[in-house]
Amino acid sequence: MAEWTDIAISLGARTFGETDVILDIFTPSRGHTRAMVYGGISQKKRPLIEAGNTIEVQWKAKSEAALGHFSVADATNQRAARFMTDPLALAGLSAVTSIMRDGLPEGEAKQGLFEATETLLDVMGEPDVWPAIFIKWEIGFLQQMGYGLDLETCALSGGNDGLTHVSPKTGRAVRGSEAEQYLDKLLPLPAFLTDSKAPPSPYDIGAGFRLTGHFLVHRLFADLNRDAPEARYLMLERLEKAERLIMPKRPDTGTAPMQQHSGERPTYMGAKPDVPEHKRVSRKVRQPMNRK
Amino acid sequence: MAHRSIGPEITRLIEMMSKLPGMGPRSARRATLHLLKKPEQLLAPMSRAMADAAQKVTACDVCGNFDTLNPCGVCQSKGRDDSVICVLADVGDLWAMERSGVFRGRYHVLGGCLSALDGIGPDDLNIASLVKRASDGGVKEIILALNATVDGQTTSHYVADQLEGIDVAVSRLAHGVPVGGELGSLDDGTIAAAFSSRR
């Protein structure tokens, strides 16, 4: 009989049969793990395993290779219940857990990512703070997954000051003076990512999500042969609606948001050139309906 | 020659019964045997009721409820308040609301909740028809009675967003201590939700 006990972040549960659920969790020492929770839809267990909660779990199975089942002893931090009435926080919480659930391989320990995720989830109630931390978390997530960005030295000159853009191909920063002739191809690098004292503006937040969104969609999730989670799109739309995020302006004109030119979802939200047509249509339908 | 203990008709009936909620192969066999023992009182009427339901019951074009009428009996009922719509995730929730008898307005069944895990997006739910009902006029309030889960509340916020700009009040069910619930046995999240929505 194999078993272990650990602390974990719940990444969400899906119903299995009538009374059980299959729960995805992320633990510091075992990474992304999945198992059954018997009676998981009960009124007693369901609130504990809501996505975003930190829980104490015990896993048991006949062998290490088996799916096994979790016993959830308690929730040490029930964030989901705290954020139920906060649309922004709930959108952020759903986006974090969806990105982890869809992007993380099973069984790889990532202690640093666990601590960073706990920190991010704990500040979700502070809308002035968390979008910038979310972007930094996504950069860390990409790094943990093997898609690290080099935002410290210029890929062309080797200098480490005046960095303003990032190459979408290499993920390396580029100095403003070197970037001028490639402005239409490079991704803007918001100042708060290189200078911790620079307060992020909504434009910086937009540029940050565009930067991480590019590498999440075109590298990480493209390699996994899937699109970025829908929850991330919903979070960005909600942030934009709350004026916490403003889309980057087109580098060639410097005037209008990118989506007004391209007529479709901007790159930072994850629009992929190779997204199937039916998906594009479905997202367009999701635009505000019958609003006056 | 192979010995046949249960005929194909009975085996098929057991198989179909075992697909129902709450039934496994063993309970399906018991239920089937019970039906077979009472063919006149149970089996025949049940078979007629099922055939009738399969032939006549449809989802209401207005609210999504199941009924033999379309629009359904609730939508056609004259004694209800047309100015209030209660939004629910599932027909089962509508039946629960009706059992409670606390609501005398109209309903709208979304057909589920947004769920990243189950791949349910906004286009899979009856949200557009709700927005149309709300914007057609005569509706003063929309009550979002969705589950107190991450998916349920994400859906709730999304629907509220879609209703923005339409002249209707949007309200939600309260979260907190259940009737008969003792504080000592409640989880931290429920207590926190009850505390934040105190009045």
Short mmCIF file of C-alpha atoms in Angstrom, two decimals:
data_model
loop_
_atom_site.label_atom_id
_atom_site.label_comp_id
_atom_site.label_asym_id
_atom_site.label_seq_id
_atom_site.Cartn_x
_atom_site.Cartn_y
_atom_site.Cartn_z
CA MET A 1 0.00 0.00 0.00
CA ALA A 2 1.48 3.36 -1.05
CA GLU A 3 0.57 6.53 0.79
CA TRP A 4 1.76 10.02 1.63
CA THR A 5 0.50 13.15 3.38
CA ASP A 6 1.20 16.67 2.18
CA ILE A 7 -0.08 20.20 1.95
CA ALA A 8 -1.45 21.16 -1.46
CA ILE A 9 -3.15 23.83 -3.54
CA SER A 10 -6.40 22.56 -5.04
CA LEU A 11 -6.50 23.07 -8.82
CA GLY A 12 -10.13 22.05 -9.16
CA ALA A 13 -12.30 18.96 -9.15
CA ARG A 14 -14.49 17.34 -11.75
CA THR A 15 -17.43 15.13 -10.90
CA PHE A 16 -16.91 11.41 -11.39
CA GLY A 17 -20.03 9.28 -11.13
CA GLU A 18 -22.69 10.55 -8.80
CA THR A 19 -20.90 11.27 -5.58
CA ASP A 20 -17.15 11.21 -6.27
CA VAL A 21 -14.77 13.71 -7.86
CA ILE A 22 -11.35 13.57 -9.47
CA LEU A 23 -9.27 16.25 -7.80
CA ASP A 24 -6.19 17.97 -9.26
CA ILE A 25 -3.75 19.32 -6.68
CA PHE A 26 -0.31 20.88 -6.62
CA THR A 27 2.02 19.95 -3.77
CA PRO A 28 5.50 21.34 -3.10
CA SER A 29 7.19 17.94 -3.06
CA ARG A 30 5.15 16.03 -5.66
CA GLY A 31 4.00 18.73 -8.02
CA HIS A 32 0.79 18.25 -10.00
CA THR A 33 -1.08 15.16 -8.81
CA ARG A 34 -4.54 13.81 -9.51
CA ALA A 35 -6.67 11.28 -7.62
CA MET A 36 -10.22 10.42 -6.61
CA VAL A 37 -12.01 11.91 -3.64
CA TYR A 38 -14.77 9.54 -2.58
CA GLY A 39 -17.91 11.44 -1.67
CA GLY A 40 -16.25 14.61 -2.97
CA ILE A 41 -19.52 16.33 -3.90
CA SER A 42 -20.83 16.14 -0.33
CA GLN A 43 -21.64 19.37 1.47
CA LYS A 44 -18.82 18.66 3.90
CA LYS A 45 -16.04 17.93 1.40
CA ARG A 46 -16.92 20.12 -1.58
CA PRO A 47 -16.16 23.49 0.07
CA LEU A 48 -12.72 22.22 1.13
CA ILE A 49 -11.60 21.19 -2.35
CA GLU A 50 -12.69 24.28 -4.28
CA ALA A 51 -9.96 25.51 -6.64
CA GLY A 52 -7.46 27.86 -4.99
CA ASN A 53 -7.80 26.46 -1.46
CA THR A 54 -4.75 25.21 0.40
CA ILE A 55 -5.59 21.80 1.83
CA GLU A 56 -4.06 18.96 3.82
CA VAL A 57 -4.33 15.76 1.85
CA GLN A 58 -3.49 12.14 2.34
CA TRP A 59 -3.05 10.00 -0.78
CA LYS A 60 -3.46 6.24 -0.70
CA ALA A 61 -3.25 3.64 -3.44
CA LYS A 62 -2.41 0.00 -3.91
CA SER A 63 0.75 1.00 -5.78
CA GLU A 64 2.66 4.19 -6.70
CA ALA A 65 1.45 3.88 -10.29
CA ALA A 66 -2.24 3.69 -9.41
CA LEU A 67 -4.60 6.69 -9.49
CA GLY A 68 -5.40 6.26 -5.81
CA HIS A 69 -7.61 8.46 -3.69
CA PHE A 70 -7.22 11.56 -1.55
CA SER A 71 -8.56 12.04 1.93
CA VAL A 72 -8.89 15.76 2.56
CA ALA A 73 -8.35 16.38 6.26
CA ASP A 74 -8.86 20.14 6.31
CA ALA A 75 -8.45 23.34 4.33
CA THR A 76 -5.78 25.57 5.86
CA ASN A 77 -6.77 28.49 3.63
CA GLN A 78 -10.22 28.63 2.05
CA ARG A 79 -9.56 31.36 -0.47
CA ALA A 80 -12.33 30.34 -2.87
CA ALA A 81 -15.03 31.20 -0.32
CA ARG A 82 -13.36 34.54 0.45
CA PHE A 83 -13.25 35.57 -3.19
CA MET A 84 -16.73 34.39 -4.23
CA THR A 85 -18.15 37.89 -4.24
CA ASP A 86 -15.09 39.53 -5.82
CA PRO A 87 -15.29 39.02 -9.60
CA LEU A 88 -11.71 40.17 -10.26
CA ALA A 89 -10.18 37.96 -7.58
CA LEU A 90 -12.30 34.98 -8.63
CA ALA A 91 -11.23 35.45 -12.26
CA GLY A 92 -7.57 35.62 -11.20
CA LEU A 93 -7.91 32.55 -8.99
CA SER A 94 -9.54 30.58 -11.81
CA ALA A 95 -6.84 31.67 -14.27
CA VAL A 96 -3.98 30.62 -11.96
CA THR A 97 -5.44 27.19 -11.23
CA SER A 98 -6.39 26.61 -14.89
CA ILE A 99 -2.91 27.51 -16.17
CA MET A 100 -1.35 25.15 -13.61
CA ARG A 101 -3.79 22.33 -14.26
CA ASP A 102 -3.42 22.53 -18.03
CA GLY A 103 0.28 23.39 -18.18
CA LEU A 104 1.99 21.36 -15.45
CA PRO A 105 3.11 17.80 -16.05
CA GLU A 106 2.17 15.29 -13.35
CA GLY A 107 4.63 14.23 -10.69
CA GLU A 108 7.34 16.90 -11.01
CA ALA A 109 8.19 18.65 -7.75
CA LYS A 110 8.44 22.45 -7.98
CA GLN A 111 8.91 23.88 -4.50
CA GLY A 112 9.56 27.45 -5.71
CA LEU A 113 6.41 27.49 -7.81
CA PHE A 114 4.32 26.32 -4.86
CA GLU A 115 5.52 29.20 -2.70
CA ALA A 116 5.08 31.74 -5.52
CA THR A 117 1.54 30.48 -6.16
CA GLU A 118 0.65 30.74 -2.48
CA THR A 119 1.93 34.32 -2.46
CA LEU A 120 -0.04 35.20 -5.58
CA LEU A 121 -3.27 33.64 -4.34
CA ASP A 122 -2.93 35.40 -0.99
CA VAL A 123 -2.89 38.85 -2.62
CA MET A 124 -5.82 38.18 -4.97
CA GLY A 125 -8.04 40.39 -2.85
CA GLU A 126 -5.87 43.43 -3.64
CA PRO A 127 -6.59 44.48 -7.23
CA ASP A 128 -3.93 47.24 -7.18
CA VAL A 129 -1.26 44.65 -6.54
CA TRP A 130 -2.05 41.25 -7.96
CA PRO A 131 -2.05 41.85 -11.75
CA ALA A 132 1.67 42.82 -11.63
CA ILE A 133 2.45 39.86 -9.36
CA PHE A 134 0.46 37.61 -11.69
CA ILE A 135 2.68 38.65 -14.62
CA LYS A 136 5.80 37.94 -12.58
CA TRP A 137 4.28 34.61 -11.55
CA GLU A 138 3.67 33.73 -15.23
CA ILE A 139 7.31 34.57 -16.03
CA GLY A 140 8.37 32.28 -13.17
CA PHE A 141 5.94 29.61 -14.34
CA LEU A 142 7.39 29.75 -17.86
CA GLN A 143 10.88 29.45 -16.39
CA GLN A 144 9.89 26.43 -14.30
CA MET A 145 8.48 24.83 -17.42
CA GLY A 146 11.69 25.39 -19.38
CA TYR A 147 10.66 28.53 -21.28
CA GLY A 148 12.61 31.07 -19.24
CA LEU A 149 12.85 34.67 -20.44
CA ASP A 150 16.12 36.61 -20.17
CA LEU A 151 15.06 40.09 -19.12
CA GLU A 152 18.41 41.17 -17.65
CA THR A 153 20.76 41.59 -20.60
CA CYS A 154 20.32 42.92 -24.12
CA ALA A 155 20.45 40.12 -26.69
CA LEU A 156 22.17 42.42 -29.20
CA SER A 157 24.57 44.62 -27.21
CA GLY A 158 25.00 42.62 -24.01
CA GLY A 159 24.21 45.70 -21.89
CA ASN A 160 21.84 45.52 -18.97
CA ASP A 161 20.35 49.01 -18.94
CA GLY A 162 17.65 50.68 -21.05
CA LEU A 163 15.92 47.39 -21.84
CA THR A 164 12.57 48.14 -23.48
CA HIS A 165 11.57 45.16 -25.61
CA VAL A 166 11.72 41.38 -25.79
CA SER A 167 12.32 39.21 -28.81
CA PRO A 168 9.27 36.97 -29.38
CA LYS A 169 11.57 34.33 -30.84
CA THR A 170 14.32 34.07 -28.23
CA GLY A 171 12.62 35.53 -25.15
CA ARG A 172 15.63 37.79 -24.61
CA ALA A 173 15.44 41.49 -23.78
CA VAL A 174 16.57 44.18 -26.23
CA ARG A 175 17.76 47.74 -25.52
CA GLY A 176 15.59 50.62 -26.73
CA SER A 177 18.34 51.95 -29.00
CA GLU A 178 18.84 48.54 -30.58
CA ALA A 179 15.13 47.81 -30.83
CA GLU A 180 14.13 50.78 -33.00
CA GLN A 181 14.37 49.04 -36.34
CA TYR A 182 12.43 45.98 -35.13
CA LEU A 183 9.66 47.72 -33.20
CA ASP A 184 6.89 46.08 -35.22
CA LYS A 185 8.23 42.64 -34.38
CA LEU A 186 9.34 42.97 -30.75
CA LEU A 187 7.18 42.72 -27.65
CA PRO A 188 7.23 45.73 -25.30
CA LEU A 189 8.93 45.08 -21.95
CA PRO A 190 7.16 46.97 -19.14
CA ALA A 191 9.52 48.85 -16.83
CA PHE A 192 8.25 47.21 -13.63
CA LEU A 193 9.72 43.88 -14.76
CA THR A 194 13.27 45.25 -14.83
CA ASP A 195 12.98 47.97 -12.18
CA SER A 196 11.18 46.88 -9.03
CA LYS A 197 10.63 50.52 -7.99
CA ALA A 198 8.68 51.44 -11.14
CA PRO A 199 4.94 51.38 -10.32
CA PRO A 200 3.04 49.52 -13.06
CA SER A 201 0.44 51.48 -15.02
CA PRO A 202 -2.52 49.76 -16.72
CA TYR A 203 -0.50 50.04 -19.98
CA ASP A 204 2.38 48.19 -18.30
CA ILE A 205 -0.01 45.50 -17.08
CA GLY A 206 -1.36 45.12 -20.63
CA ALA A 207 2.17 44.91 -22.03
CA GLY A 208 3.15 42.41 -19.33
CA PHE A 209 0.23 40.09 -20.08
CA ARG A 210 0.92 40.44 -23.79
CA LEU A 211 4.52 39.39 -23.17
CA THR A 212 3.73 36.36 -21.01
CA GLY A 213 0.66 35.51 -23.11
CA HIS A 214 2.83 35.26 -26.22
CA PHE A 215 5.14 32.69 -24.65
CA LEU A 216 2.36 30.81 -22.90
CA VAL A 217 0.31 30.46 -26.06
CA HIS A 218 2.97 30.14 -28.75
CA ARG A 219 5.48 28.10 -26.77
CA LEU A 220 4.19 26.30 -23.70
CA PHE A 221 0.62 25.50 -24.70
CA ALA A 222 1.50 25.18 -28.41
CA ASP A 223 4.00 22.48 -27.45
CA LEU A 224 1.28 20.79 -25.42
CA ASN A 225 -0.93 21.04 -28.52
CA ARG A 226 -3.61 23.07 -26.77
CA ASP A 227 -4.76 26.65 -26.40
CA ALA A 228 -4.25 28.71 -23.26
CA PRO A 229 -7.07 28.15 -20.72
CA GLU A 230 -10.32 30.01 -21.30
CA ALA A 231 -10.11 31.25 -17.69
CA ARG A 232 -7.07 33.37 -18.62
CA TYR A 233 -9.01 35.08 -21.42
CA LEU A 234 -11.90 35.76 -19.05
CA MET A 235 -9.50 37.22 -16.46
CA LEU A 236 -7.93 39.57 -19.02
CA GLU A 237 -11.33 40.72 -20.23
CA ARG A 238 -12.39 41.39 -16.67
CA LEU A 239 -9.17 43.29 -15.86
CA GLU A 240 -9.66 45.37 -18.97
CA LYS A 241 -13.25 46.09 -18.05
CA ALA A 242 -12.14 47.17 -14.56
CA GLU A 243 -9.55 49.46 -16.22
CA ARG A 244 -6.72 47.63 -14.49
CA LEU A 245 -5.28 46.76 -17.87
CA ILE A 246 -5.00 48.73 -21.09
CA MET A 247 -3.97 47.06 -24.29
CA PRO A 248 -0.58 48.07 -25.70
CA LYS A 249 -0.65 50.53 -28.57
CA ARG A 250 0.52 49.48 -31.96
CA PRO A 251 4.19 50.28 -32.29
CA ASP A 252 3.82 51.47 -35.87
CA THR A 253 1.15 54.08 -35.16
CA GLY A 254 1.36 54.58 -31.41
CA THR A 255 -2.27 55.54 -31.28
CA ALA A 256 -4.88 52.82 -31.23
CA PRO A 257 -5.13 49.59 -29.31
CA MET A 258 -4.01 46.58 -31.29
CA GLN A 259 -7.37 44.88 -31.42
CA GLN A 260 -8.96 47.81 -33.23
CA HIS A 261 -6.48 47.33 -36.03
CA SER A 262 -6.39 43.59 -36.21
CA GLY A 263 -10.13 43.11 -35.67
CA GLU A 264 -9.53 40.11 -33.44
CA ARG A 265 -8.26 39.21 -30.01
CA PRO A 266 -4.84 40.79 -29.43
CA THR A 267 -1.77 38.62 -29.10
CA TYR A 268 -1.43 39.11 -25.37
CA MET A 269 -4.78 37.47 -24.87
CA GLY A 270 -3.48 34.51 -26.72
CA ALA A 271 -4.99 34.68 -30.20
CA LYS A 272 -3.15 32.05 -32.15
CA PRO A 273 -2.81 32.23 -35.91
CA ASP A 274 -3.56 28.52 -36.04
CA VAL A 275 -6.57 28.55 -33.71
CA PRO A 276 -9.32 26.52 -35.43
CA GLU A 277 -11.99 28.62 -37.06
CA HIS A 278 -14.80 27.31 -34.84
CA LYS A 279 -12.94 28.48 -31.73
CA ARG A 280 -12.43 31.95 -33.11
CA VAL A 281 -16.10 32.21 -33.92
CA SER A 282 -17.09 31.08 -30.44
CA ARG A 283 -14.91 33.73 -28.80
CA LYS A 284 -16.30 36.46 -31.00
CA VAL A 285 -19.79 35.48 -29.90
CA ARG A 286 -18.64 35.97 -26.33
CA GLN A 287 -18.25 39.69 -26.91
CA PRO A 288 -20.76 41.78 -24.94
CA MET A 289 -24.23 40.99 -26.18
CA ASN A 290 -27.07 43.47 -26.55
CA ARG A 291 -25.33 46.05 -24.47
CA LYS A 292 -26.66 49.54 -24.85
CA MET B 1 -26.74 -26.17 -25.52
CA ALA B 2 -26.01 -23.09 -23.38
CA HIS B 3 -28.26 -22.62 -20.38
CA ARG B 4 -30.13 -19.33 -20.46
CA SER B 5 -31.15 -18.06 -17.02
CA ILE B 6 -32.24 -14.49 -17.95
CA GLY B 7 -33.75 -13.61 -21.32
CA PRO B 8 -32.38 -10.79 -23.53
CA GLU B 9 -35.38 -8.51 -22.84
CA ILE B 10 -34.78 -8.67 -19.10
CA THR B 11 -31.01 -8.28 -19.51
CA ARG B 12 -31.60 -5.18 -21.61
CA LEU B 13 -33.97 -3.78 -19.03
CA ILE B 14 -31.40 -4.36 -16.27
CA GLU B 15 -28.70 -2.69 -18.38
CA MET B 16 -30.89 0.35 -19.01
CA MET B 17 -31.87 0.59 -15.33
CA SER B 18 -28.23 0.41 -14.24
CA LYS B 19 -27.51 3.60 -16.22
CA LEU B 20 -29.88 5.63 -14.03
CA PRO B 21 -28.51 7.83 -11.22
CA GLY B 22 -28.24 5.94 -7.94
CA MET B 23 -28.39 2.56 -9.65
CA GLY B 24 -25.63 0.02 -10.08
CA PRO B 25 -25.92 -3.46 -11.60
CA ARG B 26 -27.10 -4.98 -8.32
CA SER B 27 -29.78 -2.39 -7.55
CA ALA B 28 -30.84 -2.45 -11.22
CA ARG B 29 -31.45 -6.19 -10.95
CA ARG B 30 -33.51 -5.69 -7.77
CA ALA B 31 -35.56 -2.90 -9.34
CA THR B 32 -36.13 -4.90 -12.52
CA LEU B 33 -37.24 -7.92 -10.54
CA HIS B 34 -39.61 -5.72 -8.55
CA LEU B 35 -41.12 -4.37 -11.77
CA LEU B 36 -41.47 -7.85 -13.25
CA LYS B 37 -43.28 -9.08 -10.15
CA LYS B 38 -45.87 -6.30 -10.50
CA PRO B 39 -46.46 -6.01 -14.25
CA GLU B 40 -49.94 -4.50 -14.03
CA GLN B 41 -49.35 -2.13 -11.13
CA LEU B 42 -45.84 -0.94 -12.02
CA LEU B 43 -44.21 -2.22 -15.22
CA ALA B 44 -46.91 -1.39 -17.74
CA PRO B 45 -47.79 2.04 -16.29
CA MET B 46 -44.11 2.92 -16.03
CA SER B 47 -43.46 1.90 -19.60
CA ARG B 48 -46.43 4.02 -20.76
CA ALA B 49 -45.24 6.98 -18.66
CA MET B 50 -41.75 6.72 -20.13
CA ALA B 51 -43.05 6.47 -23.70
CA ASP B 52 -45.28 9.50 -23.07
CA ALA B 53 -42.40 11.49 -21.61
CA ALA B 54 -40.06 10.57 -24.46
CA GLN B 55 -42.67 11.62 -26.99
CA LYS B 56 -44.07 14.76 -25.39
CA VAL B 57 -41.54 16.35 -23.03
CA THR B 58 -39.31 19.04 -24.50
CA ALA B 59 -37.15 21.86 -23.17
CA CYS B 60 -39.14 25.10 -22.95
CA ASP B 61 -38.07 27.60 -25.59
CA VAL B 62 -38.45 30.46 -23.13
CA CYS B 63 -36.91 29.25 -19.86
CA GLY B 64 -35.32 25.84 -20.56
CA ASN B 65 -37.58 23.92 -18.14
CA PHE B 66 -38.78 20.42 -19.13
CA ASP B 67 -42.49 20.13 -19.84
CA THR B 68 -45.00 18.70 -22.27
CA LEU B 69 -46.11 22.26 -22.99
CA ASN B 70 -43.97 24.73 -24.88
CA PRO B 71 -43.76 27.37 -23.41
CA CYS B 72 -43.85 25.34 -20.20
CA GLY B 73 -46.50 25.44 -17.49
CA VAL B 74 -44.44 27.83 -15.35
CA CYS B 75 -43.99 30.26 -18.25
CA GLN B 76 -47.70 30.09 -19.12
CA SER B 77 -48.90 30.43 -15.54
CA LYS B 78 -50.90 33.65 -15.10
CA GLY B 79 -50.39 34.04 -11.36
CA ARG B 80 -46.67 34.72 -11.58
CA ASP B 81 -44.70 37.94 -11.48
CA ASP B 82 -43.36 38.64 -14.98
CA SER B 83 -41.01 41.34 -13.74
CA VAL B 84 -38.67 38.97 -11.84
CA ILE B 85 -36.57 36.23 -13.43
CA CYS B 86 -34.65 33.71 -11.34
CA VAL B 87 -31.59 32.35 -13.18
CA LEU B 88 -30.64 28.75 -12.40
CA ALA B 89 -27.98 26.35 -13.59
CA ASP B 90 -30.14 23.28 -14.01
CA VAL B 91 -33.74 22.10 -14.22
CA GLY B 92 -33.15 20.25 -10.93
CA ASP B 93 -32.52 23.64 -9.31
CA LEU B 94 -35.82 24.92 -10.73
CA TRP B 95 -37.66 21.99 -9.21
CA ALA B 96 -35.95 22.67 -5.86
CA MET B 97 -37.04 26.32 -6.01
CA GLU B 98 -40.59 25.28 -6.84
CA ARG B 99 -40.64 22.82 -3.93
CA SER B 100 -39.60 25.59 -1.57
CA GLY B 101 -42.49 27.74 -2.80
CA VAL B 102 -40.65 30.98 -1.98
CA PHE B 103 -40.47 32.33 -5.52
CA ARG B 104 -43.45 33.28 -7.66
CA GLY B 105 -41.69 34.89 -10.61
CA ARG B 106 -40.35 33.42 -13.86
CA TYR B 107 -37.30 31.21 -14.37
CA HIS B 108 -34.40 30.92 -16.76
CA VAL B 109 -32.30 27.73 -16.85
CA LEU B 110 -28.75 28.23 -18.15
CA GLY B 111 -28.08 24.53 -18.66
CA GLY B 112 -24.93 24.40 -16.52
CA CYS B 113 -22.10 26.62 -15.31
CA LEU B 114 -18.92 27.86 -16.94
CA SER B 115 -16.29 25.22 -16.27
CA ALA B 116 -12.71 25.17 -17.45
CA LEU B 117 -12.37 21.53 -16.38
CA ASP B 118 -15.43 20.32 -18.24
CA GLY B 119 -14.82 22.60 -21.22
CA ILE B 120 -18.10 24.50 -20.82
CA GLY B 121 -17.80 28.00 -22.25
CA PRO B 122 -20.29 30.89 -22.43
CA ASP B 123 -21.57 29.74 -25.82
CA ASP B 124 -22.64 26.42 -24.34
CA LEU B 125 -25.06 28.12 -21.94
CA ASN B 126 -28.41 29.85 -22.52
CA ILE B 127 -27.03 33.30 -21.74
CA ALA B 128 -27.91 35.07 -24.99
CA SER B 129 -31.60 34.17 -24.58
CA LEU B 130 -31.53 35.53 -21.01
CA VAL B 131 -30.05 38.82 -22.22
CA LYS B 132 -32.77 38.97 -24.87
CA ARG B 133 -35.52 38.33 -22.30
CA ALA B 134 -34.07 41.02 -20.04
CA SER B 135 -33.78 43.58 -22.82
CA ASP B 136 -37.24 42.89 -24.29
CA GLY B 137 -38.77 44.99 -21.49
CA GLY B 138 -41.04 44.32 -18.53
CA VAL B 139 -38.31 42.72 -16.41
CA LYS B 140 -37.28 44.69 -13.31
CA GLU B 141 -35.09 42.22 -11.45
CA ILE B 142 -32.93 39.23 -12.28
CA ILE B 143 -31.97 36.93 -9.39
CA LEU B 144 -28.82 34.90 -10.00
CA ALA B 145 -29.44 31.71 -8.01
CA LEU B 146 -26.30 29.79 -8.99
CA ASN B 147 -24.16 27.39 -7.00
CA ALA B 148 -21.82 28.80 -4.33
CA THR B 149 -18.82 27.23 -6.07
CA VAL B 150 -15.99 28.80 -8.06
CA ASP B 151 -17.68 27.75 -11.31
CA GLY B 152 -21.13 28.87 -10.16
CA GLN B 153 -19.97 32.28 -9.02
CA THR B 154 -17.75 32.78 -12.09
CA THR B 155 -20.89 32.16 -14.16
CA SER B 156 -22.84 34.50 -11.94
CA HIS B 157 -20.34 37.34 -12.45
CA TYR B 158 -20.22 36.65 -16.18
CA VAL B 159 -24.02 36.78 -16.52
CA ALA B 160 -24.11 39.99 -14.46
CA ASP B 161 -21.56 41.47 -16.88
CA GLN B 162 -23.70 40.54 -19.86
CA LEU B 163 -26.71 42.23 -18.27
CA GLU B 164 -24.83 45.47 -17.74
CA GLY B 165 -26.39 48.35 -19.61
CA ILE B 166 -29.87 46.80 -19.48
CA ASP B 167 -32.27 48.50 -17.14
CA VAL B 168 -32.73 45.63 -14.66
CA ALA B 169 -31.63 45.14 -11.07
CA VAL B 170 -29.34 42.12 -10.66
CA SER B 171 -29.24 40.33 -7.30
CA ARG B 172 -27.66 37.12 -5.99
CA LEU B 173 -28.62 34.57 -3.37
CA ALA B 174 -26.93 35.07 0.01
CA HIS B 175 -24.06 32.82 1.11
CA GLY B 176 -23.70 31.73 4.72
CA VAL B 177 -24.92 29.68 7.65
CA PRO B 178 -27.51 27.07 6.61
CA VAL B 179 -30.73 26.70 8.57
CA GLY B 180 -30.02 24.20 11.35
CA GLY B 181 -26.29 24.70 10.96
CA GLU B 182 -24.14 25.04 14.07
CA LEU B 183 -21.24 27.47 13.80
CA GLY B 184 -18.83 25.01 15.41
CA SER B 185 -19.35 22.47 12.67
CA LEU B 186 -19.12 24.89 9.73
CA ASP B 187 -16.02 25.22 7.57
CA ASP B 188 -13.98 28.44 7.68
CA GLY B 189 -15.05 29.51 4.20
CA THR B 190 -18.77 29.35 4.99
CA ILE B 191 -18.27 31.32 8.21
CA ALA B 192 -16.21 33.93 6.33
CA ALA B 193 -18.87 34.22 3.62
CA ALA B 194 -21.64 34.51 6.22
CA PHE B 195 -19.69 37.15 8.11
CA SER B 196 -18.99 39.27 5.05
CA SER B 197 -22.65 39.21 3.99
CA ARG B 198 -24.07 39.91 7.49
CA ARG B 199 -26.78 42.52 7.85
#
